[in-house]
Amino acid sequence: MTTSHYIAGRWVEGQGSDCISVNDPALGQPFAELMAASAAQVDQAVAAARGALPAWKATSASERAGYLRGFAEQLGQRREALISVQMRNNGKPRHEAEIDLDDAIATFNYYAELAAQLPSKNREVPLAAPGFTARTRLEPVGVVGLIVPWNFPLVTSAWKLAPALAAGCTVVLKPSEVTPLVEQAYGQIADALGLPAGVLNIVNGKAETGAALSNHTGLDKLSFTGSNSVGSQVMRSASAQCRPVTLELGGKSAIVVFDDCDVDQAVAWIVAGITWNAGQMCSATSRLLVQDGIADTLLPRLQAALENLRVGNPLTEEVDMGPLTSQAQWLKVASYFATAREEGLQCLAGGRALDRDGWFVSPTLYADVPKDSRLWTEEIFGPVLCARRFATEEQAIAEANDSRFGLVATVCSTDLARAERVADALEVGHVWINSVQAVFVETSWGGTKGSGIGRELGPWGLSAYQSVKHVTRCLG
Ligand code: NAD
């Protein structure tokens, strides 16, 4: 690919020094390459966004809503191509690639509706004090940098782009170097819709390009999704400039299964929570807490279910789970298998890389994992489930909350009063009761503790790109 950066409404060649290889993880082989953007091109993208801001923020909310509906429609028109590229570059099974596309479409449609309602939010504020009136204006934050990871590229970018554009911000998006292809669609759609030049810019590159963007003094805000280690660097850049930042970071989430559960149903939820996207989900429920009375029945069934999953190349086989998306991730997961062996963990399923081309690992289950094991405490980002038993509700809550992360949790119980009580006690941003990984655009996304700062989706996702202004007038 030669022209892979979208700056000021034009497709341009990368002038950076890094060549990015785009890989098919099922074969472990590259199928495309592109040159990264240079720091000067990041400058140009920020300048283009700055230049486009006055006119874009002056557009009517209904005009912006029209563009967002156009994004949703155009994503739908590119359906097959976008599904194929996610299958090839991410290694996603077809049905997962379809879900991602539908999620991105729903996100643009949802924020189109919120954009259309914006004028009604700018309203008079009733004051107790006489002699004054006050009114609210929700203004765009300004020029926003958006840095995203590789695990759900189409979706993560939609969760940032749609509310940012709805609010009237202009943006510079930096996709992950692991999956730079699918988000090219957002630039192509901007072209097709005649979005004013500079409103949406896309620069591709590795850490250096990300750092050039996150350190840039021309931004008004940065929204980052990715690892905790890079998130803390992004936060340092923001703090150096006293600039707002949204951080969507990692997780080590619990799934709590009580004795009264239907075992088959619980097994299905547990498997989905750790094997969708080959476990490469910030929200993977990778810590299983199972109550004593059901553990000896559930664990063997879970072992069988994981061993029976069809793992393979989504482009050529019927599969439940594809490969890991990058070699780096495959090596990282393999290193946890080695740690598990060193720690003497009890492996009930998997625990190894597959002996075939590509970056495949077996769905893995370790039982009775000690609380201080690295596998229990650290985000692995692969299909690796660790289980522990508990006796009481209080113990389950305490163990689930005993983590430096706080992204999500799942509670499985037919006693709904108890499930709701446990959900209220969990220190996370989102809890699923008797369901798994069900994300709706109307509800919020984001975590507590080490899982980040701020919320995406819902009205909170829009607020993240708005600045509140009040105009107060003396009547006297
Ligand atoms: P990563 O932090 O390595 O990379 C994320 C992005 O940051 C990429 O675009 C990368 O190029 C860029 N980057 C790298 N170094 C940078 C630097 N020094 N300055 C600025 N940008 C830089 O993360 P990843 O491996 O792509 O993604 C996996 C991580 O993302 C996991 O920890 C996962 O939990 C997290 N994640 C969180 C959410 C959420 O909503 N909370 C969603 C998806 C993924």
Coordinates of C-alpha atoms and ligand atoms in Angstrom, one line a residue:
M1 CA 0.0 0.0 0.0
T2 CA 1.5 3.3 -1.0
T3 CA -1.0 6.0 0.1
S4 CA -2.1 4.8 3.5
H5 CA -2.4 8.1 5.5
Y6 CA -5.3 10.4 5.2
I7 CA -4.3 14.0 5.9
A8 CA -6.3 17.1 5.1
G9 CA -8.6 15.2 2.9
R10 CA -5.8 13.6 0.8
W11 CA -4.3 10.1 0.7
V12 CA -0.5 10.4 1.0
E13 CA 2.5 8.1 1.2
G14 CA 4.2 7.6 4.6
Q15 CA 7.5 9.5 5.0
G16 CA 8.5 7.8 8.2
S17 CA 11.4 5.4 8.6
D18 CA 9.4 2.4 9.8
C19 CA 8.1 -0.1 7.3
I20 CA 5.0 -1.8 8.7
S21 CA 4.3 -5.5 7.8
V22 CA 0.7 -6.4 7.8
N23 CA 0.3 -10.1 8.7
D24 CA -2.1 -13.0 8.2
P25 CA -1.8 -14.6 11.7
A26 CA -3.3 -17.9 10.6
L27 CA -0.2 -18.4 8.3
G28 CA 2.3 -16.3 10.2
Q29 CA 3.1 -14.4 7.0
P30 CA 2.9 -10.8 5.7
F31 CA 0.4 -9.9 3.0
A32 CA 0.8 -6.1 2.8
E33 CA 3.2 -3.4 3.9
L34 CA 3.1 0.3 4.3
M35 CA 5.5 3.1 5.4
A36 CA 4.7 4.8 8.7
A37 CA 3.9 8.4 8.9
S38 CA 6.8 10.7 9.9
A39 CA 6.6 13.2 12.8
A40 CA 6.2 16.0 10.2
Q41 CA 3.2 14.2 8.8
V42 CA 1.7 13.9 12.3
D43 CA 2.2 17.7 12.5
Q44 CA 0.4 18.2 9.2
A45 CA -2.5 16.0 10.4
V46 CA -2.9 18.0 13.6
A47 CA -2.6 21.3 11.7
A48 CA -5.3 20.1 9.3
A49 CA -7.6 19.2 12.2
R50 CA -6.9 22.6 13.8
G51 CA -7.6 24.4 10.5
A52 CA -10.9 22.5 10.0
L53 CA -12.2 23.0 13.6
P54 CA -13.8 26.5 13.3
A55 CA -16.0 25.5 10.4
W56 CA -16.8 22.0 11.7
K57 CA -17.8 23.2 15.2
A58 CA -20.1 25.8 13.5
T59 CA -22.0 23.1 11.5
S60 CA -25.5 22.4 12.8
A61 CA -26.0 19.3 14.9
S62 CA -28.3 17.9 12.3
E63 CA -25.7 18.3 9.6
R64 CA -23.2 16.4 11.7
A65 CA -25.9 13.8 12.4
G66 CA -26.3 13.4 8.6
Y67 CA -22.6 12.7 8.2
L68 CA -22.7 10.1 11.0
R69 CA -25.7 8.3 9.4
G70 CA -23.7 8.4 6.2
F71 CA -20.8 6.6 8.0
A72 CA -23.1 3.9 9.2
E73 CA -24.6 3.4 5.7
Q74 CA -21.2 3.3 4.0
L75 CA -19.9 0.8 6.5
G76 CA -22.8 -1.4 5.6
Q77 CA -22.1 -1.0 1.9
R78 CA -18.5 -2.2 2.5
R79 CA -19.7 -5.1 4.5
E80 CA -18.0 -8.1 2.8
A81 CA -14.7 -6.3 2.4
L82 CA -14.6 -5.2 6.0
I83 CA -15.5 -8.6 7.3
S84 CA -12.8 -10.3 5.1
V85 CA -10.0 -7.9 6.1
Q86 CA -10.7 -8.5 9.8
M87 CA -10.7 -12.2 9.3
R88 CA -7.4 -12.1 7.4
N89 CA -5.6 -9.5 9.5
N90 CA -7.0 -10.2 13.0
G91 CA -7.7 -13.9 12.6
K92 CA -11.4 -13.4 13.6
P93 CA -14.0 -16.1 12.9
R94 CA -16.5 -14.8 10.4
H95 CA -19.4 -14.4 13.0
E96 CA -17.1 -12.3 15.2
A97 CA -16.0 -10.1 12.3
E98 CA -19.7 -9.6 11.5
I99 CA -20.5 -8.6 15.1
D100 CA -17.7 -6.0 15.1
L101 CA -19.0 -4.4 11.9
D102 CA -22.6 -4.3 13.2
D103 CA -21.3 -2.8 16.4
A104 CA -19.5 0.0 14.5
I105 CA -22.6 0.7 12.4
A106 CA -24.8 0.8 15.5
T107 CA -22.3 3.2 17.1
F108 CA -22.5 5.7 14.2
N109 CA -26.3 5.5 14.1
Y110 CA -26.5 6.0 17.9
Y111 CA -24.3 9.1 18.0
A112 CA -26.2 10.5 14.9
E113 CA -29.3 10.4 17.1
L114 CA -27.5 12.0 20.1
A115 CA -26.0 14.7 17.7
A116 CA -29.5 15.4 16.4
Q117 CA -30.7 16.0 20.0
L118 CA -27.9 18.3 20.9
P119 CA -29.7 21.6 20.5
S120 CA -32.2 20.6 23.2
K121 CA -29.3 20.1 25.6
N122 CA -28.3 23.8 25.2
R123 CA -30.9 25.2 27.5
E124 CA -31.7 27.8 30.2
V125 CA -30.6 26.9 33.7
P126 CA -33.2 27.7 36.4
L127 CA -31.4 29.9 39.1
A128 CA -32.6 30.3 42.7
A129 CA -31.0 33.8 42.8
P130 CA -33.1 36.6 41.2
G131 CA -31.8 39.0 38.6
F132 CA -29.8 36.6 36.4
T133 CA -30.4 34.1 33.6
A134 CA -28.0 31.4 32.7
R135 CA -27.8 29.0 29.8
T136 CA -25.7 26.0 29.0
R137 CA -23.7 25.4 25.9
L138 CA -22.1 22.0 25.3
E139 CA -19.1 22.9 23.1
P140 CA -16.7 20.5 21.4
V141 CA -13.4 20.0 23.3
G142 CA -11.5 20.8 20.1
V143 CA -8.8 18.9 18.2
V144 CA -8.6 15.3 19.6
G145 CA -6.0 12.6 19.1
L146 CA -7.3 9.1 19.0
I147 CA -4.9 6.2 19.6
V148 CA -6.3 2.6 19.4
P149 CA -5.2 -1.0 19.7
W150 CA -5.5 -4.0 17.3
N151 CA -8.0 -6.3 19.0
F152 CA -11.3 -4.7 17.9
P153 CA -9.9 -2.0 15.4
L154 CA -13.2 -1.2 13.6
V155 CA -15.1 -1.0 16.9
T156 CA -12.7 0.8 19.1
S157 CA -12.2 3.5 16.5
A158 CA -16.0 3.8 16.0
W159 CA -16.4 4.3 19.7
K160 CA -14.1 7.3 19.5
L161 CA -14.8 8.7 16.1
A162 CA -18.6 8.8 16.2
P163 CA -19.0 10.7 19.5
A164 CA -16.0 13.0 18.7
L165 CA -17.5 14.0 15.3
A166 CA -21.0 14.3 16.8
A167 CA -19.7 16.7 19.5
G168 CA -18.1 18.9 16.8
C169 CA -14.4 17.9 17.4
T170 CA -11.9 17.3 14.6
V171 CA -9.7 14.3 15.0
V172 CA -6.4 12.6 14.2
L173 CA -6.8 8.8 14.4
K174 CA -3.7 6.5 14.8
P175 CA -4.7 2.9 14.3
S176 CA -2.5 0.0 15.6
E177 CA 0.4 -1.0 13.4
V178 CA -0.8 -4.6 13.8
T179 CA -4.1 -3.9 12.0
P180 CA -3.8 -0.7 10.0
L181 CA -6.0 -1.8 7.1
V182 CA -9.6 -1.9 8.3
E183 CA -9.7 1.7 9.6
Q184 CA -8.6 2.9 6.1
A185 CA -12.4 2.5 5.5
Y186 CA -13.1 5.5 7.7
G187 CA -10.9 7.8 5.4
Q188 CA -12.5 6.3 2.3
I189 CA -16.0 6.9 3.7
A190 CA -15.0 10.5 4.7
D191 CA -14.0 11.0 1.0
A192 CA -17.2 9.4 -0.3
L193 CA -19.4 11.6 2.0
G194 CA -17.5 14.7 1.2
L195 CA -16.6 15.3 4.8
P196 CA -14.8 18.6 4.9
A197 CA -11.0 18.2 4.6
G198 CA -9.2 18.0 7.9
V199 CA -12.1 17.0 10.0
L200 CA -10.9 13.3 10.1
N201 CA -7.3 12.5 9.6
I202 CA -5.6 9.1 9.8
V203 CA -1.9 8.5 10.4
N204 CA -0.4 5.0 10.6
G205 CA 2.7 4.0 12.5
K206 CA 4.2 2.3 15.4
A207 CA 5.1 3.6 18.9
E208 CA 7.1 6.5 17.5
T209 CA 4.1 7.8 15.5
G210 CA 1.8 7.3 18.6
A211 CA 4.3 9.2 20.7
A212 CA 4.5 12.1 18.1
L213 CA 0.7 12.4 18.4
S214 CA 0.3 12.0 22.1
N215 CA 3.1 14.5 22.8
H216 CA 1.8 17.0 20.2
T217 CA 1.1 20.4 21.7
G218 CA -1.6 21.1 19.1
L219 CA -4.2 18.7 20.6
D220 CA -6.9 19.7 23.1
K221 CA -7.5 16.2 24.3
L222 CA -6.2 12.6 23.8
S223 CA -8.3 9.5 23.9
F224 CA -6.3 6.3 24.2
T225 CA -7.2 2.6 24.3
G226 CA -4.5 0.1 24.8
S227 CA -2.1 -1.4 27.4
N228 CA -1.4 0.0 30.8
S229 CA 2.3 0.5 30.1
V230 CA 1.6 2.7 27.1
G231 CA -1.4 4.3 28.8
S232 CA 0.8 5.6 31.6
Q233 CA 3.2 7.2 29.0
V234 CA 0.2 8.8 27.3
M235 CA -0.9 10.1 30.7
R236 CA 2.5 11.5 31.4
S237 CA 2.4 13.4 28.0
A238 CA -1.0 14.7 28.9
S239 CA 0.1 15.8 32.4
A240 CA 3.1 17.6 31.0
Q241 CA 0.6 19.8 29.1
C242 CA -2.2 19.7 31.7
R243 CA -4.5 18.3 29.0
P244 CA -7.4 16.0 29.5
V245 CA -7.1 12.3 28.6
T246 CA -9.4 9.4 28.4
L247 CA -7.7 6.0 29.0
E248 CA -9.3 2.6 28.3
L249 CA -6.8 0.1 29.6
G250 CA -6.4 -3.5 30.5
G251 CA -8.4 -5.9 32.7
K252 CA -8.2 -9.2 34.6
S253 CA -11.9 -9.7 35.1
A254 CA -13.8 -12.2 37.2
I255 CA -16.6 -14.5 36.3
V256 CA -18.4 -15.7 39.4
V257 CA -20.4 -18.9 39.2
F258 CA -22.7 -19.9 42.1
D259 CA -23.8 -23.4 43.0
D260 CA -27.4 -22.8 41.7
C261 CA -26.3 -22.4 38.1
D262 CA -27.3 -24.6 35.2
V263 CA -23.9 -26.2 34.5
D264 CA -24.2 -26.3 30.7
Q265 CA -25.2 -22.7 30.6
A266 CA -22.4 -21.6 32.9
V267 CA -19.9 -23.5 30.8
A268 CA -21.1 -21.8 27.6
W269 CA -20.7 -18.3 29.3
I270 CA -17.3 -19.1 30.7
V271 CA -16.0 -20.4 27.4
A272 CA -17.3 -17.4 25.5
G273 CA -15.8 -15.0 28.0
I274 CA -12.3 -16.4 27.5
T275 CA -12.2 -17.6 23.9
W276 CA -14.0 -14.9 21.8
N277 CA -11.4 -13.1 19.8
A278 CA -9.0 -15.8 21.1
G279 CA -9.2 -14.2 24.5
Q280 CA -7.7 -10.9 23.2
M281 CA -10.3 -8.8 24.9
C282 CA -9.7 -6.2 27.6
S283 CA -13.0 -7.5 29.0
A284 CA -12.0 -11.2 28.9
T285 CA -13.3 -12.9 32.1
S286 CA -10.1 -14.6 32.7
R287 CA -10.5 -15.3 36.4
L288 CA -13.1 -18.0 37.1
L289 CA -14.5 -18.0 40.7
V290 CA -16.6 -21.2 41.1
Q291 CA -18.5 -22.1 44.2
D292 CA -17.4 -25.3 46.1
G293 CA -20.7 -27.2 45.5
I294 CA -20.6 -27.0 41.7
A295 CA -16.8 -26.9 41.1
D296 CA -16.2 -30.7 40.8
T297 CA -19.0 -31.0 38.2
L298 CA -18.2 -27.8 36.3
L299 CA -14.5 -28.0 35.9
P300 CA -14.4 -31.4 33.9
R301 CA -17.3 -30.1 31.7
L302 CA -15.4 -26.9 31.1
Q303 CA -12.2 -28.9 30.3
A304 CA -14.1 -30.9 27.7
A305 CA -15.8 -27.8 26.2
L306 CA -12.4 -26.1 25.8
E307 CA -10.8 -29.2 24.3
N308 CA -13.6 -29.6 21.8
L309 CA -13.4 -26.1 20.4
R310 CA -12.4 -26.0 16.8
V311 CA -9.3 -23.8 16.5
G312 CA -8.0 -23.0 13.0
N313 CA -7.8 -20.6 10.1
P314 CA -11.1 -18.7 9.8
L315 CA -10.6 -18.2 6.0
T316 CA -10.3 -21.9 5.2
E317 CA -11.9 -23.8 8.1
E318 CA -15.1 -23.8 10.2
V319 CA -13.7 -22.5 13.5
D320 CA -14.8 -21.4 16.9
M321 CA -11.5 -19.7 17.6
G322 CA -8.8 -18.3 15.3
P323 CA -5.1 -17.6 15.9
L324 CA -3.7 -14.9 18.1
T325 CA -3.4 -11.7 16.1
S326 CA 0.4 -11.1 16.3
Q327 CA 3.5 -13.0 16.8
A328 CA 4.4 -10.8 19.8
Q329 CA 1.1 -11.7 21.4
W330 CA 1.7 -15.4 20.7
L331 CA 5.2 -15.2 22.3
K332 CA 3.7 -13.4 25.3
V333 CA 1.0 -16.1 25.8
A334 CA 3.6 -18.9 25.4
S335 CA 5.7 -17.2 28.1
Y336 CA 2.8 -17.5 30.5
F337 CA 2.5 -21.2 29.6
A338 CA 6.2 -21.5 30.6
T339 CA 5.5 -19.6 33.9
A340 CA 2.6 -21.9 34.6
R341 CA 4.9 -24.9 34.3
E342 CA 7.5 -23.2 36.5
E343 CA 4.9 -22.5 39.1
G344 CA 3.6 -26.1 38.9
L345 CA 0.0 -25.0 38.1
Q346 CA -2.5 -27.7 37.5
C347 CA -3.3 -27.6 33.7
L348 CA -6.7 -29.1 32.9
A349 CA -6.7 -28.1 29.2
G350 CA -4.3 -26.6 26.6
G351 CA -1.3 -24.9 28.0
R352 CA 0.6 -25.0 24.8
A353 CA 1.1 -23.5 21.3
L354 CA -0.3 -25.5 18.5
D355 CA 2.1 -27.4 16.3
R356 CA 1.2 -25.8 13.0
D357 CA 2.0 -22.7 11.0
G358 CA 0.5 -19.4 12.3
W359 CA 0.1 -18.0 15.8
F360 CA -2.2 -20.6 17.4
V361 CA -2.5 -21.6 21.0
S362 CA -4.9 -24.1 22.6
P363 CA -7.8 -22.8 24.8
T364 CA -6.3 -23.2 28.3
L365 CA -7.6 -23.9 31.8
Y366 CA -5.6 -23.9 35.0
A367 CA -7.4 -25.0 38.2
D368 CA -6.9 -24.0 41.8
V369 CA -4.4 -21.3 40.8
P370 CA -2.8 -19.6 43.9
K371 CA -3.8 -16.0 44.5
D372 CA -0.3 -14.8 44.1
S373 CA 0.4 -16.5 40.8
R374 CA 1.3 -14.2 37.9
L375 CA -1.3 -16.0 35.9
W376 CA -4.0 -15.0 38.4
T377 CA -2.9 -11.3 38.7
E378 CA -1.6 -10.3 35.3
E379 CA -3.5 -9.6 32.0
I380 CA -2.4 -12.3 29.6
F381 CA -4.6 -11.3 26.6
G382 CA -5.1 -14.8 25.3
P383 CA -7.5 -17.8 25.8
V384 CA -6.0 -18.6 29.2
L385 CA -8.5 -19.2 32.0
C386 CA -7.5 -19.5 35.7
A387 CA -9.9 -21.0 38.2
R388 CA -10.3 -20.8 42.0
R389 CA -13.0 -22.0 44.3
F390 CA -14.9 -20.1 46.9
A391 CA -17.3 -21.0 49.7
T392 CA -19.4 -17.9 50.4
E393 CA -20.8 -14.8 48.6
E394 CA -18.6 -12.6 50.7
Q395 CA -15.5 -14.5 49.8
A396 CA -16.4 -14.4 46.0
I397 CA -16.8 -10.6 46.2
A398 CA -13.6 -10.1 48.1
E399 CA -11.6 -12.3 45.6
A400 CA -13.2 -10.7 42.5
N401 CA -12.3 -7.3 43.9
D402 CA -8.8 -8.3 44.8
S403 CA -7.2 -7.0 41.6
R404 CA -5.4 -3.8 40.4
F405 CA -7.8 -3.8 37.5
G406 CA -11.6 -3.1 37.5
L407 CA -13.0 -3.3 34.0
V408 CA -15.9 -5.8 34.0
A409 CA -17.3 -8.9 35.7
T410 CA -19.9 -11.6 35.0
V411 CA -22.1 -13.1 37.7
C412 CA -23.9 -16.4 37.0
S413 CA -26.7 -17.4 39.4
T414 CA -30.4 -18.2 39.3
D415 CA -30.9 -16.3 42.6
L416 CA -31.4 -12.9 40.9
A417 CA -31.5 -11.0 44.2
R418 CA -28.1 -12.4 45.0
A419 CA -26.8 -11.7 41.5
E420 CA -27.9 -8.1 41.7
R421 CA -26.3 -7.7 45.2
V422 CA -23.0 -9.1 44.0
A423 CA -23.1 -6.9 40.9
D424 CA -23.5 -3.9 43.2
A425 CA -20.5 -4.9 45.3
L426 CA -18.1 -5.5 42.4
E427 CA -15.6 -2.7 41.8
V428 CA -15.8 -2.6 38.1
G429 CA -17.2 -0.5 35.3
H430 CA -19.7 -3.0 33.9
V431 CA -21.3 -6.2 35.2
W432 CA -23.1 -8.8 33.2
I433 CA -25.6 -11.0 35.0
N434 CA -26.3 -14.4 33.3
S435 CA -24.9 -13.2 30.0
V436 CA -21.5 -12.6 28.6
Q437 CA -19.7 -9.8 26.8
A438 CA -23.0 -8.2 25.8
V439 CA -22.1 -4.6 25.0
F440 CA -24.8 -2.1 24.0
V441 CA -24.1 1.3 22.7
E442 CA -26.5 2.9 25.1
T443 CA -24.6 1.7 28.2
S444 CA -21.2 2.9 29.2
W445 CA -17.8 1.3 28.7
G446 CA -14.7 1.8 30.9
G447 CA -13.2 0.7 34.1
T448 CA -12.2 1.6 37.7
K449 CA -8.8 1.3 39.3
G450 CA -6.0 0.4 36.8
S451 CA -8.5 -0.2 34.0
G452 CA -8.6 3.5 33.0
I453 CA -10.0 6.9 33.3
G454 CA -13.3 8.0 31.8
R455 CA -16.1 6.3 29.9
E456 CA -17.0 5.6 26.3
L457 CA -20.4 4.8 24.8
G458 CA -23.8 6.1 25.8
P459 CA -24.2 9.8 26.6
W460 CA -21.0 9.5 28.7
G461 CA -19.0 8.8 25.5
L462 CA -20.3 12.0 24.0
S463 CA -19.6 14.0 27.1
A464 CA -16.0 12.9 26.8
Y465 CA -15.7 15.2 23.8
Q466 CA -17.7 18.1 25.1
S467 CA -16.8 21.1 27.2
V468 CA -19.5 22.6 29.3
K469 CA -19.9 26.4 29.1
H470 CA -22.4 28.6 30.9
V471 CA -23.4 32.1 29.8
T472 CA -24.8 34.0 32.8
R473 CA -26.5 37.4 32.1
C474 CA -27.4 40.1 34.6
L475 CA -31.0 41.2 34.0
G476 CA -30.6 44.5 35.9
Ligands
NAD1 P1 -0.5 -1.0 23.1 O1 -0.7 -0.1 24.3 O2 0.7 -1.7 22.8 O3 -0.8 -0.1 21.8 C1 -2.0 0.7 21.7 C2 -1.7 1.8 20.7 O4 -0.8 2.7 21.2 C3 -1.2 1.3 19.3 O5 -1.8 2.1 18.3 C4 0.3 1.6 19.5 O6 0.9 1.9 18.2 C5 0.3 2.9 20.3 N1 1.5 3.2 21.0 C6 2.5 2.3 21.3 N2 3.5 3.0 22.0 C7 3.1 4.3 22.1 C8 3.7 5.4 22.7 N3 4.8 5.4 23.4 N4 3.0 6.6 22.7 C9 1.8 6.6 22.1 N5 1.2 5.6 21.5 C10 1.8 4.4 21.5 O7 -1.8 -2.0 23.2 P2 -2.2 -3.2 22.2 O8 -1.2 -4.3 22.4 O9 -2.4 -2.6 20.8 O10 -3.6 -3.6 22.8 C11 -3.8 -4.5 23.9 C12 -4.1 -3.7 25.1 O11 -5.2 -2.8 24.9 C13 -4.6 -4.6 26.2 O12 -3.9 -4.2 27.4 C14 -6.1 -4.4 26.3 O13 -6.6 -4.7 27.6 C15 -6.2 -3.0 26.0 N6 -7.5 -2.7 25.5 C16 -8.4 -2.0 26.3 C17 -9.7 -1.8 25.9 C18 -10.7 -1.0 26.8 O14 -11.7 -0.6 26.3 N7 -10.4 -0.9 28.1 C19 -10.1 -2.2 24.7 C20 -9.2 -2.9 23.8 C21 -7.9 -3.1 24.3

